[in-house]
CSV table of C-alpha atoms in Angstrom, one decimal:
chain,number,residue,atom,x,y,z
K,1,UNK,CA,0.0,0.0,0.0
K,2,UNK,CA,1.3,3.5,-0.9
K,3,UNK,CA,2.4,5.8,1.8
K,4,UNK,CA,-0.5,8.2,2.9
K,5,UNK,CA,1.9,11.1,2.3
K,6,UNK,CA,2.3,10.3,-1.3
K,7,UNK,CA,-1.3,9.9,-2.3
K,8,UNK,CA,-2.9,12.7,-4.3
K,9,UNK,CA,-5.6,14.9,-2.9
K,10,UNK,CA,-8.0,17.5,-4.3
K,11,UNK,CA,-8.5,20.8,-2.7
K,12,UNK,CA,-11.8,21.6,-4.3
K,13,UNK,CA,-10.8,22.2,-8.0
K,14,UNK,CA,-6.9,22.0,-7.2
K,15,UNK,CA,-5.4,18.7,-7.7
K,16,UNK,CA,-2.2,18.0,-5.6
K,17,UNK,CA,0.0,15.1,-6.6
K,18,UNK,CA,0.8,14.3,-3.0
K,19,UNK,CA,0.2,15.4,0.6
K,20,UNK,CA,3.8,16.6,1.3
K,21,UNK,CA,3.4,20.3,1.8
K,22,UNK,CA,6.4,22.8,1.8
K,23,UNK,CA,5.9,25.0,4.8
K,24,UNK,CA,6.3,28.7,4.6
K,25,UNK,CA,9.8,29.6,5.8
K,26,UNK,CA,11.4,33.0,6.1
K,27,UNK,CA,14.8,32.7,4.1
K,28,UNK,CA,15.8,36.4,3.7
K,29,UNK,CA,17.1,36.2,0.1
K,30,UNK,CA,15.3,39.2,-1.4
K,31,UNK,CA,18.4,41.3,-0.8
K,32,UNK,CA,17.6,44.2,-2.9
K,33,UNK,CA,16.2,47.6,-2.5
K,34,UNK,CA,12.6,46.8,-3.5
K,35,UNK,CA,12.4,43.5,-1.6
K,36,UNK,CA,11.7,41.8,-5.0
K,37,UNK,CA,11.7,38.0,-5.4
K,38,UNK,CA,14.8,37.3,-7.4
K,39,UNK,CA,16.5,34.6,-9.7
K,40,UNK,CA,17.9,32.9,-6.6
K,41,UNK,CA,14.4,32.5,-5.3
K,42,UNK,CA,13.3,31.2,-8.7
K,43,UNK,CA,15.8,28.4,-8.4
K,44,UNK,CA,15.0,27.7,-4.8
K,45,UNK,CA,11.2,27.2,-5.3
K,46,UNK,CA,11.4,25.4,-8.7
K,47,UNK,CA,13.9,22.9,-7.0
K,48,UNK,CA,11.1,22.0,-4.7
K,49,UNK,CA,8.2,21.7,-7.1
K,50,UNK,CA,7.7,18.1,-6.5
K,51,UNK,CA,5.9,19.1,-3.2
K,52,UNK,CA,2.1,18.5,-3.4
K,53,UNK,CA,1.8,22.3,-2.6
K,54,UNK,CA,4.5,24.9,-1.9
K,55,UNK,CA,3.5,27.7,0.5
K,56,UNK,CA,5.8,30.7,-0.1
K,57,UNK,CA,7.7,32.4,2.7
K,58,UNK,CA,5.8,35.2,4.3
K,59,UNK,CA,5.5,38.2,2.0
K,60,UNK,CA,4.7,41.5,3.5
K,61,UNK,CA,1.4,43.1,2.3
K,62,UNK,CA,2.7,46.6,2.6
K,63,UNK,CA,5.6,48.7,3.8
K,64,UNK,CA,4.0,48.8,7.2
K,65,UNK,CA,4.0,45.0,7.3
K,66,UNK,CA,7.7,44.4,7.1
K,67,UNK,CA,9.8,43.3,10.2
K,68,UNK,CA,12.8,41.4,8.9
K,69,UNK,CA,15.6,42.2,6.5
K,70,UNK,CA,15.5,41.0,3.0
K,71,UNK,CA,12.0,39.5,3.0
K,72,UNK,CA,9.9,39.8,-0.2
K,73,UNK,CA,6.9,41.8,-0.5
K,74,UNK,CA,3.7,41.4,-2.5
K,75,UNK,CA,2.5,45.1,-2.7
K,76,UNK,CA,4.5,46.7,-5.5
K,77,UNK,CA,4.5,46.2,-9.3
K,78,UNK,CA,8.1,45.2,-9.2
K,79,UNK,CA,7.4,42.7,-6.5
K,80,UNK,CA,4.5,41.1,-8.5
K,81,UNK,CA,6.9,40.8,-11.5
K,82,UNK,CA,9.5,39.1,-9.5
K,83,UNK,CA,7.0,36.5,-8.0
K,84,UNK,CA,5.7,35.9,-11.5
K,85,UNK,CA,9.1,34.4,-12.5
K,86,UNK,CA,8.9,32.1,-9.4
K,87,UNK,CA,5.4,30.9,-10.1
K,88,UNK,CA,6.1,30.3,-13.7
K,89,UNK,CA,9.1,28.2,-12.9
K,90,UNK,CA,7.2,26.2,-10.3
K,91,UNK,CA,4.3,25.6,-12.7
K,92,UNK,CA,6.8,24.5,-15.5
K,93,UNK,CA,7.8,21.7,-13.2
K,94,UNK,CA,4.2,20.7,-12.5
K,95,UNK,CA,4.1,22.2,-9.1
K,96,UNK,CA,1.5,24.2,-7.2
K,97,UNK,CA,2.3,27.3,-5.1
K,98,UNK,CA,0.3,29.6,-2.6
K,99,UNK,CA,1.5,33.0,-1.5
K,100,UNK,CA,1.6,33.5,2.2
K,101,UNK,CA,0.3,37.0,3.1
K,102,UNK,CA,2.1,38.6,6.1
K,103,UNK,CA,1.9,41.5,8.4
K,104,UNK,CA,4.4,41.1,11.5
K,105,UNK,CA,2.7,44.0,13.5
K,106,UNK,CA,4.7,44.7,16.6
K,107,UNK,CA,7.4,42.2,15.7
K,108,UNK,CA,9.2,44.9,13.8
K,109,UNK,CA,11.3,47.9,14.6
K,110,UNK,CA,11.3,51.7,14.0
K,111,UNK,CA,14.4,51.2,11.8
K,112,UNK,CA,12.0,49.6,9.1
K,113,UNK,CA,9.7,52.5,9.2
K,114,UNK,CA,11.7,55.7,9.0
K,115,UNK,CA,11.6,56.0,12.8
K,116,UNK,CA,7.8,55.5,13.1
K,117,UNK,CA,6.6,52.8,15.6
K,118,UNK,CA,5.4,49.4,14.4
K,119,UNK,CA,1.7,48.8,14.9
K,120,UNK,CA,-0.3,46.3,16.9
K,121,UNK,CA,-3.7,45.6,18.4
K,122,UNK,CA,-2.6,47.3,21.6
K,123,UNK,CA,0.5,49.3,22.8
K,124,UNK,CA,2.2,46.4,24.5
K,125,UNK,CA,5.9,45.6,23.9
K,126,UNK,CA,6.5,41.9,23.1
K,127,UNK,CA,9.9,42.3,24.8
K,128,UNK,CA,11.6,40.3,22.1
K,129,UNK,CA,14.2,41.0,19.4
K,130,UNK,CA,13.8,42.4,15.9
K,131,UNK,CA,16.2,41.5,13.2
K,132,UNK,CA,17.1,44.9,11.6
K,133,UNK,CA,19.7,45.8,9.0
K,134,UNK,CA,22.0,46.7,11.9
K,135,UNK,CA,21.4,43.3,13.6
K,136,UNK,CA,19.1,42.3,16.5
K,137,UNK,CA,17.6,45.1,18.5
K,138,UNK,CA,15.1,45.2,21.2
K,139,UNK,CA,11.5,45.5,20.2
K,140,UNK,CA,9.6,48.7,21.2
K,141,UNK,CA,6.1,49.5,22.4
K,142,UNK,CA,3.9,49.6,19.2
K,143,UNK,CA,1.4,52.1,18.2
K,144,UNK,CA,-2.1,50.9,18.9
K,145,UNK,CA,-4.0,50.8,15.6
K,146,UNK,CA,-7.0,53.0,15.2
K,147,UNK,CA,-10.2,51.6,13.7
K,148,UNK,CA,-9.6,53.4,10.3
K,149,UNK,CA,-6.0,52.0,10.4
K,150,UNK,CA,-7.4,48.5,10.9
K,151,UNK,CA,-9.7,48.9,8.0
K,152,UNK,CA,-6.7,50.0,5.8
K,153,UNK,CA,-4.8,46.8,6.8
K,154,UNK,CA,-7.8,44.8,5.8
K,155,UNK,CA,-7.7,46.4,2.4
K,156,UNK,CA,-3.9,45.9,2.2
K,157,UNK,CA,-4.6,42.2,2.7
K,158,UNK,CA,-7.1,42.2,-0.2
K,159,UNK,CA,-4.7,44.1,-2.5
K,160,UNK,CA,-1.9,41.8,-1.7
K,161,UNK,CA,-4.2,38.8,-2.5
K,162,UNK,CA,-5.1,40.3,-5.8
K,163,UNK,CA,-1.4,40.9,-6.5
K,164,UNK,CA,-0.7,37.3,-5.7
K,165,UNK,CA,-3.2,36.0,-8.3
K,166,UNK,CA,-1.7,38.5,-10.8
K,167,UNK,CA,1.7,37.1,-10.0
K,168,UNK,CA,0.5,33.6,-11.0
K,169,UNK,CA,0.1,32.0,-7.5
K,170,UNK,CA,-2.5,29.2,-7.3
K,171,UNK,CA,-3.9,30.7,-4.1
K,172,UNK,CA,-3.1,32.6,-0.9
K,173,UNK,CA,-2.5,31.7,2.7
K,174,UNK,CA,-3.5,34.3,5.4
K,175,UNK,CA,-0.7,34.2,8.0
K,176,UNK,CA,-2.7,34.5,11.3
K,177,UNK,CA,-0.1,32.7,13.2
K,178,UNK,CA,3.3,32.7,15.0
K,179,UNK,CA,2.8,35.9,17.0
K,180,UNK,CA,2.4,38.3,14.0
K,181,UNK,CA,-0.3,40.9,13.6
K,182,UNK,CA,-3.5,38.9,13.4
K,183,UNK,CA,-2.3,36.5,16.2
K,184,UNK,CA,-1.7,39.7,18.3
K,185,UNK,CA,-5.3,40.5,18.0
K,186,UNK,CA,-6.5,37.0,18.9
K,187,UNK,CA,-4.6,36.7,22.2
K,188,UNK,CA,-5.8,38.7,25.2
K,189,UNK,CA,-2.3,39.1,26.6
K,190,UNK,CA,-1.5,41.1,23.5
K,191,UNK,CA,-4.9,42.7,23.0
K,192,UNK,CA,-6.4,44.8,25.7
K,193,UNK,CA,-8.7,46.9,23.5
K,194,UNK,CA,-12.1,48.0,24.6
K,195,UNK,CA,-13.7,48.6,21.2
K,196,UNK,CA,-15.1,46.1,18.7
K,197,UNK,CA,-11.7,44.5,18.1
K,198,UNK,CA,-11.1,43.7,21.8
K,199,UNK,CA,-12.6,42.1,24.8
K,200,UNK,CA,-14.8,39.3,23.8
K,201,UNK,CA,-13.6,36.2,21.7
K,202,UNK,CA,-15.8,37.4,18.8
K,203,UNK,CA,-14.2,40.9,18.9
K,204,UNK,CA,-10.6,39.7,19.2
K,205,UNK,CA,-11.2,37.4,16.1
K,206,UNK,CA,-13.1,40.0,14.1
K,207,UNK,CA,-10.1,41.2,12.1
K,208,UNK,CA,-9.4,37.7,10.6
K,209,UNK,CA,-13.0,37.4,9.3
K,210,UNK,CA,-12.9,40.9,7.8
K,211,UNK,CA,-9.6,40.0,6.1
K,212,UNK,CA,-11.2,36.8,4.6
K,213,UNK,CA,-14.4,38.6,3.6
K,214,UNK,CA,-12.2,41.2,1.7
K,215,UNK,CA,-9.9,38.6,0.1
K,216,UNK,CA,-12.9,36.5,-1.1
K,217,UNK,CA,-13.9,39.4,-3.3
K,218,UNK,CA,-10.8,38.9,-5.4
K,219,UNK,CA,-9.7,35.3,-4.8
K,220,UNK,CA,-12.2,32.3,-4.9
K,221,UNK,CA,-12.7,31.0,-1.3
K,222,UNK,CA,-11.4,27.5,-2.4
K,223,UNK,CA,-8.1,29.1,-3.2
K,224,UNK,CA,-7.6,30.6,0.3
K,225,UNK,CA,-5.9,29.0,3.2
K,226,UNK,CA,-5.5,30.3,6.8
K,227,UNK,CA,-2.6,29.4,9.1
K,228,UNK,CA,-3.1,29.3,13.0
K,229,UNK,CA,-0.9,28.3,15.9
K,230,UNK,CA,-3.3,27.9,18.8
K,231,UNK,CA,-0.8,26.5,21.3
K,232,UNK,CA,2.0,28.9,20.8
K,233,UNK,CA,3.5,30.2,23.9
K,234,UNK,CA,6.7,32.0,25.0
K,235,UNK,CA,7.7,33.3,21.6
K,236,UNK,CA,7.3,36.7,19.9
K,237,UNK,CA,5.6,38.0,23.1
K,238,UNK,CA,2.7,35.6,22.9
K,239,UNK,CA,1.6,34.2,26.4
K,240,UNK,CA,-1.0,31.6,26.4
K,241,UNK,CA,-3.8,31.9,29.1
K,242,UNK,CA,-7.2,30.5,29.9
K,243,UNK,CA,-8.8,32.6,27.0
K,244,UNK,CA,-6.4,31.3,24.3
K,245,UNK,CA,-7.7,27.9,23.2
K,246,UNK,CA,-11.4,28.9,23.6
K,247,UNK,CA,-10.6,31.8,21.2
K,248,UNK,CA,-9.1,29.4,18.7
K,249,UNK,CA,-12.0,27.0,19.1
K,250,UNK,CA,-14.3,29.8,18.1
K,251,UNK,CA,-12.2,30.9,15.1
K,252,UNK,CA,-11.9,27.3,13.8
K,253,UNK,CA,-15.7,26.8,14.2
K,254,UNK,CA,-16.4,30.0,12.3
K,255,UNK,CA,-14.0,29.1,9.5
K,256,UNK,CA,-16.5,26.4,8.6
K,257,UNK,CA,-18.7,29.2,7.2
K,258,UNK,CA,-16.1,29.5,4.3
K,259,UNK,CA,-15.2,27.0,1.6
K,260,UNK,CA,-11.5,27.3,2.1
K,261,UNK,CA,-8.7,25.4,0.4
K,262,UNK,CA,-7.4,24.4,3.8
K,263,UNK,CA,-6.7,25.2,7.4
K,264,UNK,CA,-3.0,25.0,8.4
K,265,UNK,CA,-2.3,24.4,12.0
K,266,UNK,CA,0.9,24.0,14.1
K,267,UNK,CA,1.3,21.4,16.8
K,268,UNK,CA,2.4,22.5,20.3
K,269,UNK,CA,6.0,22.7,21.0
K,270,UNK,CA,7.2,19.7,23.0
K,271,UNK,CA,8.9,22.1,25.3
K,272,UNK,CA,5.4,23.7,26.2
K,273,UNK,CA,3.4,20.4,26.6
K,274,UNK,CA,2.9,21.2,30.5
K,275,UNK,CA,2.0,24.9,30.2
K,276,UNK,CA,-1.4,25.5,31.9
K,277,UNK,CA,-4.4,25.9,29.5
K,278,UNK,CA,-2.4,24.6,26.5
K,279,UNK,CA,-3.8,22.1,23.9
K,280,UNK,CA,-0.9,19.5,23.6
K,281,UNK,CA,-2.5,17.7,20.6
K,282,UNK,CA,-3.6,20.5,18.2
K,283,UNK,CA,-4.5,18.2,15.2
K,284,UNK,CA,-6.6,15.8,17.4
K,285,UNK,CA,-8.5,18.7,18.9
K,286,UNK,CA,-9.4,20.5,15.7
K,287,UNK,CA,-9.9,17.7,13.3
K,288,UNK,CA,-13.5,17.0,14.7
K,289,UNK,CA,-14.2,20.8,14.8
K,290,UNK,CA,-13.1,21.7,11.3
K,291,UNK,CA,-15.0,20.4,8.3
K,292,UNK,CA,-12.4,21.1,5.6
K,293,UNK,CA,-8.9,20.1,4.5
K,294,UNK,CA,-6.5,20.3,7.4
K,295,UNK,CA,-2.7,20.7,7.0
K,296,UNK,CA,-0.7,20.0,10.2
K,297,UNK,CA,2.8,21.2,10.8
K,298,UNK,CA,5.4,20.9,13.5
K,299,UNK,CA,8.3,18.5,13.9
K,300,UNK,CA,6.9,15.7,11.7
K,301,UNK,CA,9.0,13.2,9.9
K,302,UNK,CA,8.2,10.6,7.2
K,303,UNK,CA,7.0,8.1,9.7
K,304,UNK,CA,4.9,10.5,11.9
K,305,UNK,CA,3.7,12.3,8.8
K,306,UNK,CA,2.3,9.1,7.3
K,307,UNK,CA,0.8,8.1,10.7
K,308,UNK,CA,-1.1,11.4,11.4
K,309,UNK,CA,-2.7,11.1,7.9
K,310,UNK,CA,-3.5,7.3,8.5
K,311,UNK,CA,-5.0,8.1,11.9
K,312,UNK,CA,-7.4,10.7,10.2
K,313,UNK,CA,-6.1,13.6,12.2
K,314,UNK,CA,-4.9,15.5,9.2
K,315,UNK,CA,-5.2,15.4,5.4
K,316,UNK,CA,-1.7,16.7,4.7
K,317,UNK,CA,1.6,17.5,6.5
K,318,UNK,CA,3.8,20.5,6.1
K,319,UNK,CA,7.6,20.1,6.3
K,320,UNK,CA,9.9,23.0,7.0
K,321,UNK,CA,13.5,22.3,7.6
K,322,UNK,CA,13.5,19.0,5.8
K,323,UNK,CA,12.6,20.8,2.6
K,324,UNK,CA,15.6,23.1,3.2
K,325,UNK,CA,18.2,20.3,3.1
K,326,UNK,CA,16.3,18.2,0.6
K,327,UNK,CA,14.8,19.8,-2.5
K,328,UNK,CA,13.6,16.4,-3.6
K,329,UNK,CA,12.0,15.5,-0.2
K,330,UNK,CA,9.1,13.8,-1.9
K,331,UNK,CA,11.4,11.5,-3.9
K,332,UNK,CA,13.4,10.7,-0.9
K,333,UNK,CA,10.2,9.8,0.9
K,334,UNK,CA,9.2,7.5,-2.0
K,335,UNK,CA,12.7,5.8,-1.9
K,336,UNK,CA,12.7,5.7,1.9
K,337,UNK,CA,16.1,7.4,1.4
K,338,UNK,CA,18.2,9.1,4.1
K,339,UNK,CA,17.6,12.9,4.4
K,340,UNK,CA,20.4,15.5,4.2
K,341,UNK,CA,20.7,17.7,7.3
K,342,UNK,CA,20.1,21.4,6.6
K,343,UNK,CA,22.8,24.0,7.8
K,344,UNK,CA,21.0,26.4,10.3
K,345,UNK,CA,23.8,28.9,10.0
K,346,UNK,CA,22.7,29.5,6.4
K,347,UNK,CA,18.9,29.8,6.9
K,348,UNK,CA,18.9,33.5,6.7
K,349,UNK,CA,22.3,34.3,5.2
K,350,UNK,CA,22.5,36.0,1.9
K,351,UNK,CA,23.5,34.2,-1.3
K,352,UNK,CA,23.2,30.7,-2.7
K,353,UNK,CA,24.9,28.8,0.1
K,354,UNK,CA,22.6,26.6,2.2
K,355,UNK,CA,19.8,27.7,-0.2
K,356,UNK,CA,20.0,26.2,-3.6
K,357,UNK,CA,23.1,24.1,-3.3
K,358,UNK,CA,21.6,21.0,-1.6
K,359,UNK,CA,22.0,18.0,-4.0
K,360,UNK,CA,19.1,15.8,-5.0
K,361,UNK,CA,19.2,12.0,-4.4
K,362,UNK,CA,19.9,11.5,-8.1
K,363,UNK,CA,22.8,14.0,-8.1
K,364,UNK,CA,24.3,12.3,-5.0
K,365,UNK,CA,24.1,8.9,-6.6
K,366,UNK,CA,25.6,10.2,-9.9
């Protein structure tokens, strides 16, 4: 019997040749003035086109959304043109690719914004580090967004989604995860607003559904994915409390109102399994709640990836670091071949080293 990971799956009208998903990973190779996807990125993504679906690295939806050096954007004409080369190369190899739409919120620094403060749901410093052009710097207390400013960000997501389709992406993933802007609204330790975007679970989740309602005006619902990290704790200023999991329960239930391509969830970190109020088994909790296609991510290997699909707890598995060191990860799974180890020192370094120079199995054997 074939491995569950290697079986095809349909996301509505989109046929994936397998269930091995390339997770979105910041790689910081858009080292140019306009943060434009470049030829190095064309090579990188096309090398990995045998994935059932590639989800691009987070791409900032506006100048305000940036928070790391050399990350690509999806808000200018030049950026759309750069991504068009990437999607064309992936499609030429029979691959499928979604653009991840990203706003980092308070996980930024004034150095990226001409001295202006980064923005968030509330004026609460995440007390973390921002990776600036001058190296790591302490985060600052962000500007609390006004309601008109929130409405503008919703429109920025919509425009970025339209740009992604113009650039040839097969769909978009809304990054509502990992301590970035939308996640900052969800969590009551980061959001102490008293207006319609704060307080109740419904209010704290409101911005996500406004974003989805805006995007679906320009992208079919079945070409939209959402990424969430319900059990995140201790990173990027996110502190889980008794409100957190009930908030995500509400969000996931409400996502059933949409005909999304998928919901992309991250498992709890093993280091946080004993944190009070955490959900230690994210896929098992949300599989019965969510009616659509479910991608699970977080520390899976070939064996555990096959198992979580066989158990019915997920439909697809997203792999991050294994795809860095193994551009032909799918082929290696098919051959039950040994995986190459990725070099963490090159994850965010400029240039081709540790990016496009990992050999395939065929190249190694040759």
